[in-house]
Coordinates of N, CA and C in Angstrom, one line a residue:
X30 N 10.1 10.6 -15.3 CA 9.7 9.1 -15.0 C 8.6 8.7 -14.3
X31 N 8.3 7.7 -14.6 CA 6.9 6.9 -13.7 C 7.3 6.8 -12.3
X32 N 6.2 6.8 -11.7 CA 6.4 6.5 -10.1 C 6.3 5.1 -10.1
X33 N 7.2 4.4 -9.3 CA 7.5 3.1 -9.0 C 7.5 2.8 -7.7
X34 N 7.4 1.4 -7.3 CA 7.3 1.0 -5.9 C 8.4 -0.3 -5.8
X35 N 9.6 -0.2 -6.1 CA 10.5 -1.3 -5.9 C 10.6 -1.9 -4.6
X36 N 10.5 -1.0 -3.4 CA 10.9 -1.5 -2.1 C 9.4 -1.9 -1.6
X37 N 9.5 -3.1 -1.1 CA 8.1 -3.8 -0.8 C 7.9 -3.5 0.8
X38 N 8.9 -2.7 1.3 CA 8.8 -2.7 2.9 C 7.7 -1.6 3.0
X39 N 7.1 -1.7 4.2 CA 6.2 -0.8 4.9 C 6.2 -0.9 6.2
X40 N 5.7 0.2 7.1 CA 5.6 0.3 8.4 C 4.4 0.8 8.9
X41 N 4.0 0.6 10.1 CA 2.8 1.2 10.8 C 3.2 2.2 11.7
X42 N 2.5 3.5 11.5 CA 2.7 4.7 12.2 C 1.7 4.7 13.3
X43 N 1.9 4.4 14.6 CA 0.9 4.2 15.7 C 0.3 5.4 16.2
X44 N 1.1 6.4 16.0 CA 0.7 7.8 16.5 C -0.7 8.2 15.5
X45 N -0.2 8.0 14.5 CA -1.3 8.7 13.3 C -2.3 7.4 12.7
X46 N -2.0 6.2 13.1 CA -2.7 5.2 12.8 C -2.8 4.9 11.3
X47 N -1.8 4.8 10.6 CA -1.5 4.8 9.2 C -0.4 4.0 8.9
X48 N -0.3 3.3 7.7 CA 0.9 2.6 7.2 C 1.6 3.5 6.1
X49 N 2.9 3.4 6.3 CA 3.9 4.1 5.6 C 4.6 3.2 4.6
X50 N 4.6 3.6 3.2 CA 5.4 2.9 2.1 C 5.8 3.9 1.4
X51 N 6.8 3.5 0.3 CA 7.7 4.4 -0.4 C 7.5 4.4 -1.7
X52 N 7.4 5.2 -2.6 CA 7.5 5.3 -4.0 C 8.8 6.0 -4.4
X53 N 9.1 5.9 -5.9 CA 10.3 6.4 -6.2 C 10.0 7.0 -7.7
X54 N 10.3 8.4 -7.9 CA 10.2 9.0 -9.1 C 11.4 9.3 -9.5
X55 N 12.0 8.2 -10.3 CA 13.6 8.3 -10.7 C 14.2 7.9 -9.4
X56 N 15.2 9.0 -9.0 CA 15.9 8.9 -7.9 C 15.2 9.5 -6.7
X57 N 14.2 10.3 -6.8 CA 13.3 11.0 -5.8 C 12.6 10.1 -5.1
X58 N 12.7 9.9 -3.7 CA 11.9 9.3 -2.8 C 10.6 9.8 -2.6
X59 N 9.7 9.2 -2.7 CA 8.3 9.9 -2.5 C 7.6 9.0 -1.3
X60 N 7.4 9.6 0.0 CA 6.5 9.1 1.0 C 5.2 9.0 0.8
X61 N 4.6 8.0 1.1 CA 3.2 7.6 1.2 C 2.6 7.2 2.5
X62 N 1.6 7.6 2.7 CA 0.8 6.9 4.2 C -0.5 6.4 3.6
X63 N -1.1 5.6 4.2 CA -2.6 5.2 4.1 C -3.2 5.1 5.2
X64 N -4.3 5.9 5.5 CA -5.0 5.7 6.9 C -5.6 4.5 7.0
X65 N -5.5 3.8 8.3 CA -6.2 2.7 8.6 C -7.5 2.6 8.1
X66 N -8.4 3.7 8.3 CA -9.8 3.6 7.9 C -9.9 3.4 6.3
X67 N -8.9 3.5 5.6 CA -8.9 3.2 4.3 C -8.6 1.7 4.0
X68 N -7.9 0.9 5.1 CA -7.8 -0.4 5.0 C -8.6 -1.3 5.4
X69 N -9.7 -0.8 6.4 CA -10.7 -1.7 6.8 C -11.8 -0.8 7.5
X70 N -12.9 -1.2 7.7 CA -13.9 -0.8 8.4 C -13.9 -0.9 10.1
X71 N -13.1 -1.9 10.4 CA -13.2 -2.2 11.8 C -12.9 -1.1 12.9
X72 N -12.1 -0.3 12.4 CA -11.7 0.8 13.4 C -11.1 0.4 14.8
X73 N -10.6 -1.1 14.6 CA -10.1 -1.4 15.7 C -8.8 -0.9 16.5
X74 N -9.1 -0.6 17.8 CA -7.9 -0.3 18.5 C -7.4 -1.2 19.5
X75 N -7.3 -2.4 18.8 CA -6.6 -3.6 19.7 C -5.2 -3.4 19.5
X76 N -4.5 -4.3 20.2 CA -3.2 -4.5 20.5 C -2.6 -5.2 19.0
X77 N -3.6 -5.8 18.3 CA -2.9 -6.3 17.0 C -3.5 -5.4 16.0
X78 N -3.8 -4.1 16.1 CA -3.9 -3.1 15.0 C -2.9 -3.0 14.0
X79 N -1.6 -3.0 14.7 CA -0.6 -2.9 13.8 C -0.6 -4.1 12.7
X80 N -0.7 -5.3 13.3 CA -0.5 -6.6 12.4 C -1.8 -6.4 11.4
X81 N -3.0 -6.2 12.1 CA -4.2 -6.3 11.3 C -4.0 -5.2 10.0
X82 N -3.5 -4.1 10.2 CA -3.3 -3.0 9.3 C -2.2 -3.5 8.3
X83 N -1.2 -4.0 8.8 CA -0.1 -4.3 7.7 C -0.5 -5.6 7.0
X84 N -1.1 -6.5 7.7 CA -1.9 -7.5 6.6 C -2.8 -7.1 5.7
X85 N -3.7 -6.2 6.1 CA -4.8 -5.6 5.1 C -3.9 -5.0 4.1
X86 N -2.9 -4.1 4.3 CA -2.1 -3.5 3.5 C -1.4 -4.6 2.3
X87 N -0.9 -5.3 2.8 CA -0.4 -6.5 1.8 C -1.3 -7.3 1.1
X88 N -2.7 -7.5 1.6 CA -3.5 -8.1 0.8 C -4.0 -7.2 -0.5
X89 N -4.0 -5.9 -0.1 CA -4.6 -4.8 -1.1 C -3.3 -4.1 -1.7
X90 N -2.2 -4.6 -1.6 CA -1.0 -3.9 -2.1 C -1.2 -3.2 -3.7
X91 N -1.7 -4.3 -4.5 CA -1.7 -3.8 -5.9 C -2.8 -2.5 -6.0
X92 N -3.9 -2.7 -5.6 CA -4.9 -1.4 -5.6 C -4.3 -0.5 -5.0
X93 N -3.7 -0.5 -3.7 CA -3.0 0.7 -3.1 C -2.2 1.4 -3.9
X94 N -1.2 0.7 -4.4 CA -0.3 1.3 -5.4 C -0.8 2.0 -6.6
X95 N -1.9 1.3 -7.2 CA -2.5 1.9 -8.4 C -3.2 3.4 -8.0
X96 N -3.7 3.3 -6.6 CA -4.6 4.6 -6.3 C -3.3 5.6 -5.7
X97 N -2.3 5.1 -5.4 CA -1.2 6.0 -5.0 C -0.5 6.6 -6.4
X98 N -0.5 5.9 -7.3 CA -0.1 6.5 -8.6 C -1.0 7.6 -9.2
X99 N -2.3 7.3 -9.2 CA -3.4 8.2 -9.5 C -3.3 9.4 -8.6
X100 N -3.2 9.2 -7.5 CA -3.1 10.6 -6.6 C -1.7 11.4 -6.8
X101 N -0.6 10.7 -7.1 CA 0.5 11.3 -7.3 C 0.7 12.1 -8.7
X102 N -0.1 11.5 -9.6 CA -0.4 12.1 -10.9 C -1.2 13.6 -10.6
X103 N -1.9 13.9 -9.9 CA -2.6 15.1 -9.5 C -1.7 16.2 -9.2
X104 N -0.3 16.0 -8.8 CA 0.3 17.0 -8.5 C 1.6 16.6 -7.5
X105 N 2.7 17.3 -7.8 CA 3.7 17.0 -6.8 C 3.6 17.6 -5.4
X106 N 3.8 16.8 -4.3 CA 3.7 17.1 -3.0 C 5.0 16.6 -2.0
X107 N 5.4 16.9 -0.9 CA 6.3 16.3 0.0 C 6.1 15.0 0.4
X108 N 4.6 14.8 0.7 CA 4.3 13.5 1.0 C 2.7 13.3 0.6
X109 N 2.2 12.1 0.8 CA 0.8 11.8 0.6 C 0.2 11.0 1.4
X110 N -1.0 11.4 1.7 CA -1.7 10.6 2.6 C -3.2 9.9 2.1
X111 N -3.1 8.7 1.7 CA -4.3 8.1 1.1 C -5.5 8.0 2.1
X112 N -6.6 8.4 1.8 CA -7.5 8.4 2.5 C -8.9 7.5 1.9
X113 N -10.1 7.1 2.7 CA -10.9 6.3 1.9 C -11.4 7.0 0.8
X114 N -11.6 8.4 0.7 CA -12.0 8.8 -0.4 C -11.3 8.8 -1.6
X115 N -9.9 8.5 -1.4 CA -9.3 8.5 -2.7 C -9.5 7.0 -3.4
X116 N -10.1 6.1 -2.8 CA -10.4 4.7 -3.2 C -11.8 4.8 -3.8
X117 N -12.5 5.8 -3.5 CA -13.9 6.1 -4.0 C -14.0 6.6 -5.3
X118 N -12.7 7.5 -5.7 CA -12.9 8.2 -7.0 C -12.9 7.3 -8.1
X119 N -13.9 7.1 -8.8 CA -13.9 6.6 -10.0 C -13.1 5.2 -10.4
X120 N -12.8 4.4 -9.0 CA -12.0 3.2 -9.2 C -13.0 2.0 -8.8

């Protein structure tokens, strides 16, 4: 089956400064994270970091999901962490 993202929810992981979202390969839940550094260059540590990163995720959702599908196609893992480098690879 193809990787899909039917659930639009996402959350911010303050401890690791990344956004968590879920994909599905059939009935298998596939957790993804995207580092805050991949969302913006600001590196902000302000109180609004969570809101800023979630808004940046929402604004770039299509591109993020495309990159997530590409990274997922490289091989199966328990979870995936998208980094700035993933967005620079031939995209």
